[in-house]
CSV table of C-alpha atoms in Angstrom, one decimal:
chain,number,residue,atom,x,y,z
A,885,MET,CA,11.8,1.2,-35.5
A,886,VAL,CA,14.8,2.9,-33.7
A,887,LYS,CA,12.4,5.4,-32.2
A,888,GLU,CA,10.0,2.6,-31.1
A,889,ALA,CA,12.9,0.6,-29.5
A,890,ALA,CA,14.0,3.7,-27.6
A,891,LEU,CA,10.5,4.4,-26.4
A,892,ILE,CA,10.1,0.8,-25.2
A,893,LEU,CA,13.4,0.9,-23.3
A,894,THR,CA,12.4,4.2,-21.6
A,895,LEU,CA,9.0,2.8,-20.6
A,896,SER,CA,10.5,-0.4,-19.3
A,897,ALA,CA,13.0,1.4,-17.2
A,898,ALA,CA,10.3,3.6,-15.8
A,899,LEU,CA,8.1,0.7,-14.9
A,900,THR,CA,10.8,-1.2,-13.1
A,901,SER,CA,12.2,1.9,-11.4
A,902,ALA,CA,15.6,0.4,-11.9
A,903,ALA,CA,18.2,-0.6,-14.5
A,904,ALA,CA,17.4,-4.2,-13.9
A,905,ASP,CA,14.2,-5.5,-15.3
A,906,THR,CA,12.1,-7.0,-12.5
A,907,MET,CA,8.7,-7.1,-14.3
A,908,THR,CA,6.9,-10.3,-14.9
A,909,GLY,CA,7.8,-11.4,-18.4
A,910,ILE,CA,9.0,-14.0,-20.9
A,911,PHE,CA,12.4,-13.5,-22.6
A,912,ASP,CA,12.8,-16.6,-24.7
A,913,GLU,CA,10.8,-17.1,-27.9
A,914,ASN,CA,10.2,-20.8,-27.0
A,915,PHE,CA,8.2,-20.1,-23.8
A,916,TYR,CA,4.5,-19.0,-23.6
A,917,THR,CA,1.4,-18.8,-21.4
A,918,LEU,CA,2.9,-17.6,-18.1
A,919,ARG,CA,0.3,-17.8,-15.3
A,920,THR,CA,0.0,-17.8,-11.5
A,921,ASP,CA,-2.6,-18.9,-9.1
A,922,ILE,CA,-3.0,-19.0,-5.3
A,923,ASN,CA,-4.4,-22.3,-4.1
A,924,GLY,CA,-5.9,-23.0,-7.5
A,925,ASP,CA,-7.6,-19.6,-7.8
A,926,TYR,CA,-6.5,-17.8,-11.0
A,927,MET,CA,-8.5,-14.7,-10.0
A,928,ALA,CA,-6.5,-14.1,-6.8
A,929,PRO,CA,-3.6,-11.7,-6.8
A,930,PRO,CA,-0.2,-13.4,-6.4
A,931,VAL,CA,0.0,-12.8,-2.6
A,932,LEU,CA,0.9,-15.5,-0.1
A,933,LEU,CA,0.2,-15.2,3.6
A,934,LEU,CA,3.5,-15.7,5.6
A,935,GLY,CA,3.5,-18.9,7.6
A,936,SER,CA,0.2,-20.2,6.2
A,937,ASP,CA,-0.6,-23.2,4.0
A,938,ASP,CA,-1.0,-20.9,1.0
A,939,ARG,CA,0.6,-22.2,-2.2
A,940,LEU,CA,1.6,-20.2,-5.3
A,941,THR,CA,1.7,-22.1,-8.5
A,942,VAL,CA,3.5,-20.7,-11.5
A,943,SER,CA,2.8,-22.5,-14.9
A,944,PHE,CA,4.2,-22.0,-18.4
A,945,ASP,CA,4.8,-23.8,-21.6
A,946,GLU,CA,7.8,-24.5,-23.7
A,947,LEU,CA,7.2,-25.2,-27.4
A,948,ALA,CA,9.4,-28.3,-27.7
A,949,GLU,CA,9.3,-32.1,-28.3
A,950,SER,CA,11.0,-32.9,-25.0
A,951,ASN,CA,11.5,-31.1,-21.7
A,952,SER,CA,14.5,-28.9,-20.9
A,953,TYR,CA,16.5,-29.0,-17.7
A,954,LEU,CA,15.3,-25.9,-15.9
A,955,ARG,CA,15.9,-24.4,-12.5
A,956,TYR,CA,14.5,-21.5,-10.6
A,957,SER,CA,15.7,-19.1,-7.8
A,958,LEU,CA,14.2,-16.2,-5.9
A,959,VAL,CA,15.2,-12.5,-5.5
A,960,HIS,CA,13.9,-10.4,-2.6
A,961,CYS,CA,12.8,-6.9,-3.7
A,962,ASN,CA,12.0,-3.6,-2.0
A,963,ALA,CA,8.5,-2.1,-2.2
A,964,ASN,CA,9.4,-0.4,-5.6
A,965,TRP,CA,10.7,-3.7,-7.0
A,966,THR,CA,14.3,-2.8,-6.9
A,967,GLU,CA,16.4,-5.7,-5.5
A,968,SER,CA,16.9,-5.5,-1.7
A,969,SER,CA,20.3,-5.8,-0.1
A,970,LEU,CA,19.4,-9.0,1.9
A,971,VAL,CA,21.4,-12.2,1.5
A,972,GLU,CA,19.5,-15.4,0.7
A,973,SER,CA,19.6,-16.7,4.3
A,974,GLU,CA,17.9,-13.6,5.5
A,975,PHE,CA,14.7,-14.1,3.5
A,976,LEU,CA,14.6,-17.9,3.0
A,977,ASP,CA,14.9,-21.1,5.1
A,978,GLY,CA,16.5,-23.6,2.8
A,979,PHE,CA,18.3,-23.5,-0.6
A,980,ASN,CA,17.6,-20.8,-3.0
A,981,PHE,CA,17.3,-22.9,-6.1
A,982,GLY,CA,15.2,-25.8,-7.3
A,983,ASN,CA,14.7,-28.0,-10.3
A,984,VAL,CA,11.6,-27.5,-12.4
A,985,ASP,CA,10.7,-31.2,-12.4
A,986,ASP,CA,6.9,-31.0,-12.5
A,987,TYR,CA,6.0,-31.2,-16.2
A,988,GLU,CA,3.8,-32.9,-18.7
A,989,TYR,CA,3.8,-33.3,-22.4
A,990,SER,CA,0.9,-31.9,-24.5
A,991,ARG,CA,-1.6,-34.5,-25.8
A,992,MET,CA,-3.6,-34.5,-29.0
A,993,THR,CA,-2.4,-31.1,-30.1
A,994,ALA,CA,-1.1,-29.9,-33.5
A,995,THR,CA,1.6,-27.9,-31.6
A,996,HIS,CA,3.8,-29.9,-29.3
A,997,TYR,CA,4.8,-28.4,-26.0
A,998,VAL,CA,5.8,-29.1,-22.5
A,999,ASN,CA,3.7,-27.7,-19.6
A,1000,TYR,CA,5.7,-26.9,-16.4
A,1001,HIS,CA,4.6,-26.1,-12.9
A,1002,ILE,CA,6.5,-24.6,-9.9
A,1003,THR,CA,4.8,-24.6,-6.5
A,1004,LEU,CA,6.0,-22.2,-3.7
A,1005,PRO,CA,6.8,-22.7,-0.9
A,1006,ASN,CA,7.9,-26.3,-1.1
A,1007,ASP,CA,10.1,-28.9,0.6
A,1008,ARG,CA,13.2,-27.1,-0.4
A,1009,PHE,CA,12.5,-23.8,1.3
A,1010,SER,CA,10.1,-21.6,3.1
A,1011,PHE,CA,9.8,-17.8,3.4
A,1012,ARG,CA,11.3,-16.1,6.5
A,1013,ILE,CA,10.0,-12.6,5.9
A,1014,SER,CA,7.4,-10.7,4.0
A,1015,GLY,CA,7.8,-8.5,1.0
A,1016,ASN,CA,8.1,-8.6,-2.7
A,1017,TYR,CA,9.7,-11.6,-4.5
A,1018,LEU,CA,10.8,-12.3,-8.0
A,1019,LEU,CA,11.0,-15.9,-9.3
A,1020,ARG,CA,13.6,-16.4,-12.0
A,1021,VAL,CA,13.6,-19.5,-14.3
A,1022,TYR,CA,16.8,-20.4,-16.3
A,1023,ARG,CA,18.5,-23.4,-17.9
A,1024,ASP,CA,20.6,-25.4,-15.5
A,1025,ASP,CA,23.7,-24.9,-17.8
A,1026,ASP,CA,23.1,-21.1,-18.2
A,1027,PRO,CA,22.1,-19.6,-14.8
A,1028,GLU,CA,22.9,-16.0,-15.9
A,1029,THR,CA,20.2,-16.0,-18.7
A,1030,THR,CA,16.7,-15.5,-17.4
A,1031,LEU,CA,14.1,-17.3,-19.6
A,1032,LEU,CA,11.1,-15.9,-17.7
A,1033,GLN,CA,10.3,-14.3,-14.4
A,1034,VAL,CA,7.3,-13.7,-12.2
A,1035,ARG,CA,6.5,-11.2,-9.5
A,1036,PHE,CA,4.7,-12.3,-6.3
A,1037,MET,CA,4.3,-11.1,-2.8
A,1038,VAL,CA,4.3,-12.5,0.7
A,1039,SER,CA,2.2,-10.6,3.3
A,1040,GLU,CA,2.4,-10.6,7.1
A,1041,SER,CA,-1.2,-9.4,7.2
A,1042,THR,CA,-0.5,-7.6,10.5
A,1043,ALA,CA,-2.3,-4.4,9.4
A,1044,LEU,CA,-6.0,-4.3,8.7
A,1045,VAL,CA,-6.5,-2.7,5.3
A,1046,GLY,CA,-9.8,-1.4,4.0
A,1047,ALA,CA,-10.6,0.3,0.8
A,1048,ASP,CA,-13.5,1.9,-1.1
A,1049,VAL,CA,-14.1,3.2,-4.6
A,1050,LEU,CA,-16.4,6.0,-5.5
A,1051,SER,CA,-17.4,7.6,-8.8
A,1052,VAL,CA,-18.0,11.0,-7.1
A,1053,THR,CA,-14.4,12.3,-7.1
A,1054,ASP,CA,-12.6,15.4,-6.2
A,1055,ILE,CA,-12.3,16.4,-9.9
A,1056,ASP,CA,-15.6,15.3,-11.4
A,1057,TYR,CA,-19.0,13.9,-10.6
A,1058,LYS,CA,-19.9,10.5,-12.1
A,1059,ASP,CA,-18.0,11.2,-15.2
A,1060,LYS,CA,-14.6,9.9,-16.3
A,1061,HIS,CA,-12.8,9.0,-13.0
A,1062,GLN,CA,-13.0,6.8,-9.9
A,1063,GLN,CA,-11.5,7.7,-6.5
A,1064,VAL,CA,-10.0,5.2,-4.1
A,1065,SER,CA,-9.9,5.7,-0.3
A,1066,VAL,CA,-7.8,3.5,2.0
A,1067,THR,CA,-7.9,2.9,5.7
A,1068,VAL,CA,-4.9,1.2,7.5
A,1069,ASP,CA,-5.2,0.1,11.1
A,1070,ALA,CA,-1.6,-0.5,12.0
A,1071,THR,CA,-2.2,-1.3,15.7
A,1072,ASN,CA,-0.5,-4.7,15.5
A,1073,ALA,CA,1.9,-4.0,12.7
A,1074,GLY,CA,4.8,-2.5,14.7
A,1075,VAL,CA,4.6,0.9,12.9
A,1076,GLU,CA,6.0,3.6,15.1
A,1077,ASP,CA,4.9,6.7,13.0
A,1078,VAL,CA,1.8,5.8,11.0
A,1079,PHE,CA,1.8,9.3,9.4
A,1080,ASN,CA,5.3,8.9,7.8
A,1081,ASP,CA,6.4,5.2,8.0
A,1082,MET,CA,3.9,3.5,5.6
A,1083,MET,CA,3.9,3.2,1.8
A,1084,VAL,CA,0.5,2.5,0.2
A,1085,TYR,CA,0.6,1.2,-3.4
A,1086,VAL,CA,-2.6,1.1,-5.4
A,1087,SER,CA,-3.0,-0.5,-8.8
A,1088,GLN,CA,-5.9,-0.8,-11.2
A,1089,ASN,CA,-6.8,-4.1,-12.9
A,1090,GLY,CA,-3.2,-5.5,-12.6
A,1091,ARG,CA,-1.7,-2.6,-14.6
A,1092,LEU,CA,1.7,-1.4,-13.7
A,1093,ASP,CA,1.9,1.8,-15.7
A,1094,ASN,CA,-0.6,3.7,-13.6
A,1095,GLU,CA,0.2,2.2,-10.2
A,1096,VAL,CA,0.6,4.9,-7.6
A,1097,MET,CA,2.3,5.2,-4.2
A,1098,VAL,CA,1.2,7.5,-1.4
A,1099,ARG,CA,3.1,8.0,1.8
A,1100,GLN,CA,1.2,10.4,4.0
A,1101,PRO,CA,-2.5,10.0,4.8
A,1102,LEU,CA,-4.9,12.9,5.0
A,1103,ARG,CA,-5.4,12.2,8.8
A,1104,VAL,CA,-4.5,9.8,11.6
A,1105,SER,CA,-6.4,8.6,14.6
A,1106,GLY,CA,-4.3,6.7,17.0
A,1107,LYS,CA,-2.7,3.9,14.9
A,1108,THR,CA,-5.2,4.2,12.1
A,1109,ALA,CA,-4.3,6.2,8.9
A,1110,TYR,CA,-6.9,7.5,6.5
A,1111,TYR,CA,-5.9,8.0,2.9
A,1112,GLU,CA,-8.8,10.1,1.6
A,1113,HIS,CA,-9.2,12.9,-0.9
A,1114,LEU,CA,-5.7,12.4,-2.3
A,1115,ARG,CA,-5.2,13.4,-5.9
A,1116,PRO,CA,-2.9,10.4,-6.7
A,1117,LEU,CA,-5.8,8.1,-5.8
A,1118,ILE,CA,-8.0,9.4,-8.6
A,1119,PHE,CA,-7.8,7.0,-11.6
A,1120,PRO,CA,-9.2,7.4,-15.1
A,1121,ALA,CA,-12.2,5.0,-15.1
A,1122,GLY,CA,-11.4,3.3,-18.5
A,1123,ASN,CA,-13.8,0.9,-20.0
A,1124,GLU,CA,-14.8,-2.8,-19.6
A,1125,TYR,CA,-12.2,-5.1,-21.1
A,1126,ARG,CA,-12.9,-6.5,-24.6
A,1127,ARG,CA,-13.3,-10.3,-24.7
A,1128,MET,CA,-12.5,-13.0,-27.2
A,1129,GLU,CA,-12.4,-16.8,-27.1
A,1130,THR,CA,-10.5,-19.5,-29.0
A,1131,VAL,CA,-11.8,-22.5,-27.0
A,1132,SER,CA,-12.4,-24.6,-30.1
A,1133,THR,CA,-10.3,-25.3,-33.1
A,1134,THR,CA,-13.4,-26.6,-35.1
A,1135,TYR,CA,-15.6,-23.4,-34.9
A,1136,PRO,CA,-15.0,-19.7,-34.3
A,1137,GLY,CA,-15.7,-18.7,-30.7
A,1138,MET,CA,-16.7,-15.4,-29.2
A,1139,HIS,CA,-15.5,-12.3,-31.2
A,1140,ILE,CA,-13.7,-14.6,-33.7
A,1141,ASP,CA,-14.5,-14.0,-37.4
A,1142,ALA,CA,-12.5,-16.9,-38.9
A,1143,LEU,CA,-10.7,-20.0,-37.8
A,1144,GLU,CA,-8.4,-21.9,-40.2
A,1145,TYR,CA,-5.5,-24.4,-40.1
A,1146,HIS,CA,-2.3,-23.6,-42.0
A,1147,ASP,CA,0.4,-26.0,-41.2
A,1148,PRO,CA,1.8,-26.0,-38.5
A,1149,PHE,CA,-0.6,-23.7,-36.6
A,1150,TYR,CA,-4.3,-23.0,-36.3
A,1151,HIS,CA,-5.1,-19.3,-37.1
A,1152,ALA,CA,-7.8,-17.2,-35.5
A,1153,THR,CA,-8.9,-13.9,-36.9
A,1154,VAL,CA,-10.3,-11.7,-34.2
A,1155,ALA,CA,-13.2,-9.6,-35.3
A,1156,THR,CA,-12.0,-6.1,-36.1
A,1157,ASP,CA,-12.2,-3.8,-33.1
A,1158,TYR,CA,-13.2,-0.1,-33.2
A,1159,PRO,CA,-12.6,2.8,-30.9
A,1160,ARG,CA,-15.2,3.1,-28.1
A,1161,SER,CA,-14.2,6.5,-26.8
A,1162,GLN,CA,-17.2,8.2,-28.4
A,1163,GLU,CA,-19.8,5.6,-27.7
A,1164,SER,CA,-22.1,5.2,-24.7
A,1165,TYR,CA,-20.9,3.0,-21.9
A,1166,SER,CA,-22.1,-0.6,-22.2
A,1167,TYR,CA,-21.9,-3.0,-19.2
A,1168,ASP,CA,-20.1,-6.3,-19.5
A,1169,GLN,CA,-18.9,-8.7,-16.8
A,1170,THR,CA,-15.2,-9.2,-17.5
A,1171,GLN,CA,-12.2,-10.6,-15.7
A,1172,ASN,CA,-10.3,-7.3,-15.7
A,1173,GLY,CA,-7.6,-8.3,-18.1
A,1174,ARG,CA,-7.1,-11.9,-17.0
A,1175,PHE,CA,-7.1,-14.9,-19.4
A,1176,PHE,CA,-8.0,-18.6,-18.9
A,1177,VAL,CA,-6.7,-21.6,-20.7
A,1178,ARG,CA,-9.6,-23.7,-22.0
A,1179,GLU,CA,-10.3,-26.3,-24.7
A,1180,TYR,CA,-14.1,-26.8,-24.7
A,1181,ASN,CA,-13.9,-30.6,-25.3
A,1182,SER,CA,-11.1,-31.3,-22.8
A,1183,ASN,CA,-10.9,-32.4,-19.1
A,1184,ASP,CA,-7.3,-31.2,-18.9
A,1185,SER,CA,-6.9,-28.0,-20.9
A,1186,GLU,CA,-3.4,-27.4,-19.5
A,1187,ILE,CA,-2.0,-30.1,-21.8
A,1188,GLU,CA,-4.8,-30.5,-24.4
A,1189,ALA,CA,-5.4,-26.9,-25.4
A,1190,ASP,CA,-3.6,-26.1,-28.7
A,1191,TYR,CA,-1.7,-23.0,-29.8
A,1192,VAL,CA,-3.4,-20.6,-32.2
A,1193,VAL,CA,-1.9,-17.8,-34.2
A,1194,THR,CA,-4.2,-15.0,-33.2
A,1195,HIS,CA,-4.7,-11.9,-35.5
A,1196,PHE,CA,-5.9,-8.7,-33.9
A,1197,THR,CA,-6.9,-5.6,-35.9
A,1198,LEU,CA,-8.0,-2.2,-34.7
A,1199,ASP,CA,-9.9,0.1,-37.2
A,1200,ALA,CA,-8.6,3.5,-36.1
A,1201,PRO,CA,-7.0,6.3,-38.0
A,1202,GLU,CA,-3.2,6.5,-37.7
A,1203,LEU,CA,-2.3,8.4,-34.6
A,1204,PRO,CA,0.9,10.4,-35.2
A,1205,GLY,CA,2.9,10.8,-32.0
A,1206,LYS,CA,1.2,7.9,-30.2
A,1207,TYR,CA,1.8,4.2,-29.9
A,1208,ILE,CA,-0.9,1.7,-29.3
A,1209,PHE,CA,-0.3,-1.4,-27.0
A,1210,LEU,CA,-2.4,-4.5,-26.3
A,1211,ASP,CA,-2.9,-4.7,-22.6
A,1212,GLY,CA,-3.9,-7.8,-20.5
A,1213,ASP,CA,-2.3,-10.5,-18.5
A,1214,PHE,CA,-1.4,-12.4,-21.7
A,1215,THR,CA,1.1,-9.6,-22.7
A,1216,CYS,CA,2.4,-9.6,-19.1
A,1217,ARG,CA,1.3,-5.9,-18.9
A,1218,ARG,CA,4.5,-4.9,-20.7
A,1219,PHE,CA,5.0,-2.2,-23.3
A,1220,ASP,CA,7.3,-4.1,-25.6
A,1221,PRO,CA,7.4,-5.4,-29.2
A,1222,GLN,CA,5.1,-8.3,-28.2
A,1223,SER,CA,2.3,-5.9,-27.3
A,1224,LEU,CA,2.9,-3.0,-29.7
A,1225,MET,CA,0.3,-2.6,-32.5
A,1226,THR,CA,1.6,-1.7,-36.0
A,1227,TYR,CA,-0.3,0.6,-38.4
A,1228,ASN,CA,-0.7,-0.9,-41.8
A,1229,ARG,CA,-1.3,1.9,-44.4
A,1230,ALA,CA,-2.4,-0.6,-47.0
A,1231,THR,CA,-5.3,-1.8,-44.9
A,1232,GLY,CA,-5.8,1.3,-42.8
A,1233,LEU,CA,-5.7,-0.9,-39.7
A,1234,TYR,CA,-3.6,-1.3,-36.6
A,1235,GLU,CA,-2.5,-5.0,-36.5
A,1236,LYS,CA,-0.9,-7.4,-34.2
A,1237,THR,CA,-0.3,-11.2,-34.4
A,1238,LEU,CA,0.4,-13.3,-31.3
A,1239,LEU,CA,0.7,-17.0,-30.7
A,1240,LEU,CA,-1.8,-17.7,-27.9
A,1241,LYS,CA,-3.0,-20.9,-26.2
A,1242,GLN,CA,-6.6,-21.7,-26.6
A,1243,GLY,CA,-8.8,-20.0,-24.0
A,1244,ALA,CA,-10.8,-17.0,-23.0
A,1245,TYR,CA,-9.0,-13.6,-23.1
A,1246,ASN,CA,-9.6,-10.1,-21.9
A,1247,TYR,CA,-7.8,-7.2,-23.5
A,1248,GLN,CA,-7.8,-3.5,-24.2
A,1249,TYR,CA,-6.0,-0.9,-26.2
A,1250,LEU,CA,-3.8,1.6,-24.4
A,1251,THR,CA,-2.0,4.6,-26.0
A,1252,VAL,CA,1.3,6.1,-25.0
A,1253,ASP,CA,2.7,9.4,-26.2
A,1254,ALA,CA,5.8,9.0,-28.3
A,1255,GLY,CA,7.8,11.4,-26.1
A,1256,ALA,CA,6.7,9.8,-22.9
A,1257,LYS,CA,9.2,9.8,-20.0
A,1258,THR,CA,6.9,8.1,-17.6
A,1259,PRO,CA,5.0,4.8,-18.0
A,1260,GLY,CA,1.5,6.1,-17.7
A,1261,ALA,CA,-0.7,5.0,-20.6
A,1262,SER,CA,-4.2,6.2,-21.6
A,1263,THR,CA,-7.5,4.5,-22.0
A,1264,ALA,CA,-9.1,7.7,-23.2
A,1265,THR,CA,-8.1,7.7,-26.8
A,1266,ILE,CA,-9.3,4.2,-27.9
A,1267,GLU,CA,-11.4,2.7,-25.0
A,1268,GLY,CA,-12.8,5.9,-23.4
A,1269,ASP,CA,-13.3,6.6,-19.7
A,1270,TYR,CA,-16.7,5.8,-18.1
A,1271,TYR,CA,-17.3,6.0,-14.4
A,1272,PRO,CA,-19.5,2.8,-14.1
A,1273,THR,CA,-16.6,0.6,-15.3
A,1274,GLY,CA,-16.1,-2.4,-12.9
A,1275,ASN,CA,-12.5,-1.8,-12.2
A,1276,GLU,CA,-10.6,-3.9,-9.6
A,1277,TYR,CA,-8.0,-2.1,-7.3
A,1278,LEU,CA,-5.3,-3.9,-5.4
A,1279,VAL,CA,-4.0,-2.1,-2.3
A,1280,LYS,CA,-0.6,-3.1,-0.7
A,1281,VAL,CA,0.8,-1.5,2.4
A,1282,TYR,CA,4.6,-1.6,3.2
A,1283,THR,CA,6.7,-0.3,6.1
A,1284,ARG,CA,10.4,-0.4,7.0
A,1285,ARG,CA,11.1,-0.5,10.7
A,1286,ARG,CA,14.0,1.3,12.2
A,1287,GLY,CA,17.3,-0.5,11.6
A,1288,GLU,CA,15.8,-3.0,9.1
A,1289,ARG,CA,17.0,-3.3,5.5
A,1290,TYR,CA,13.9,-4.4,3.8
A,1291,ASP,CA,10.3,-3.3,3.2
A,1292,ARG,CA,7.7,-5.4,5.1
A,1293,LEU,CA,4.4,-6.1,3.4
A,1294,ILE,CA,2.0,-5.7,6.3
A,1295,GLY,CA,-1.3,-5.8,4.6
A,1296,VAL,CA,-3.1,-6.3,1.2
A,1297,THR,CA,-6.7,-6.0,0.1
A,1298,SER,CA,-8.6,-5.7,-3.1
A,1299,VAL,CA,-11.8,-3.8,-3.9
A,1300,LYS,CA,-14.0,-3.6,-7.0
A,1301,PHE,CA,-16.1,-0.8,-8.1
A,1302,LYS,CA,-19.8,-1.8,-8.3
C-alpha cells in the first residue's frame, strides 16, 4: 500500500505539472457525481466562448439529509494548469465568490442526497479574459479546504482551428495508432510569430495522462501554421469504451449480472470483464468515457436516480509491476485510490467497488508501470489498440503576447475519427 500511495502521488504531480492539485476531482467522501455541461449539452467539452451567452453548469450531489452552506471561487491558470500570477480583478468583473444556493433534495430514493448546481457566468461576475479556469467548492466556514474542483476553459475563438485524424500514420499503416494533424489560422489572433508563439494541446477522449503539447509547426504559410507529421501527435488507438447501465433498481441493465438491495444501498454486480487485447476489433458506438445520470422511470433523474454500490471485476492474471485503473469521467480521469483496481488472489480477479448514481456509464481499463515517472497509461495491455476506434480529440491553442502575464486561449476544436 505504501508503494501504491507513492505511485499515485507521483502520477498526480505529473498530471498537474505542479505541486498544487488542479485536476478535476472530489476530495470529500460525502460528495459524488460531479458533472459539467455547456448550455445543457453534456457531450460538449467544458469550453465557454468569451463574451457570449454560453453558460457552464456544474452539478454534484452530497449524500446528506439537508443541504450544506457551500461557496465557490475561481482560479485562473496557465496553459499547463499551473496557477497564473493574475489577481482576481484582472480576470473577473465582479466578486470572486458565490453561494451555492441552487439545490434540490432527492425524491423517492433509498439514499438521501442533495443535488447542487452552479451556473457560470452569472449575476455576480463575468469573465474578462480567456484561458484556463478552476472552480473550487468549499464550506463557507472552512474556505481553505476544497471539497471538489472542476476545470473549464474560456476561449476567445480568434484563431480558426482545424483538425483531422488518420489511421495511416508515420509509424504504422492502419494498425495500432491514429495520427492527428492541426491547422491554425492566427490572422485575427494577434500572434506575432506563429512559428514560435503558439502552444497546441491535444487530448484523446478527455484523458489527461496522454495529453500532448506541441509548440513548433512543421511549416507556416503567412499567419497559418500546419502541425503535420509530428511524432507527439501520434496516439495509441485504444479500443471502444466498455458500457454498462444501472438505469433501473428493479431489473439488471446492460452488462449487469445481478441487482440486489442490502440496506442501505442497492448493489449492482457488473458482468465480469476480460482482456480484449488479443481479440478482433468490434465496433460499438460509445460516448468516449462519458456517463449520463438516468432512472428509466423518472422525468427528473437528477433528483430521482438512486445510488448503487457497483462492483467491477476484471478476469486477468496478476500483472507484477503494473497497476490497473478504471478510466472514465466517473473517476474524474484520476489515478488515485478511487480508480485503482485491486487483485484478489482468492478469486483470481481484479476488483473495484464504487458508489455510483444510476445511469449509463462508459469505462476502460488502463495500466501504469509501477516505476512510472510520467503519467502516460497504456490501453495495450487490457483493451488493445485498434486503428478503427472512434476516438475523439480535443485541440486547444494558446498564446502569450509580449508583456502579458497569462496564456490566452485563442481557439478550440474537436474532431472524431470515423
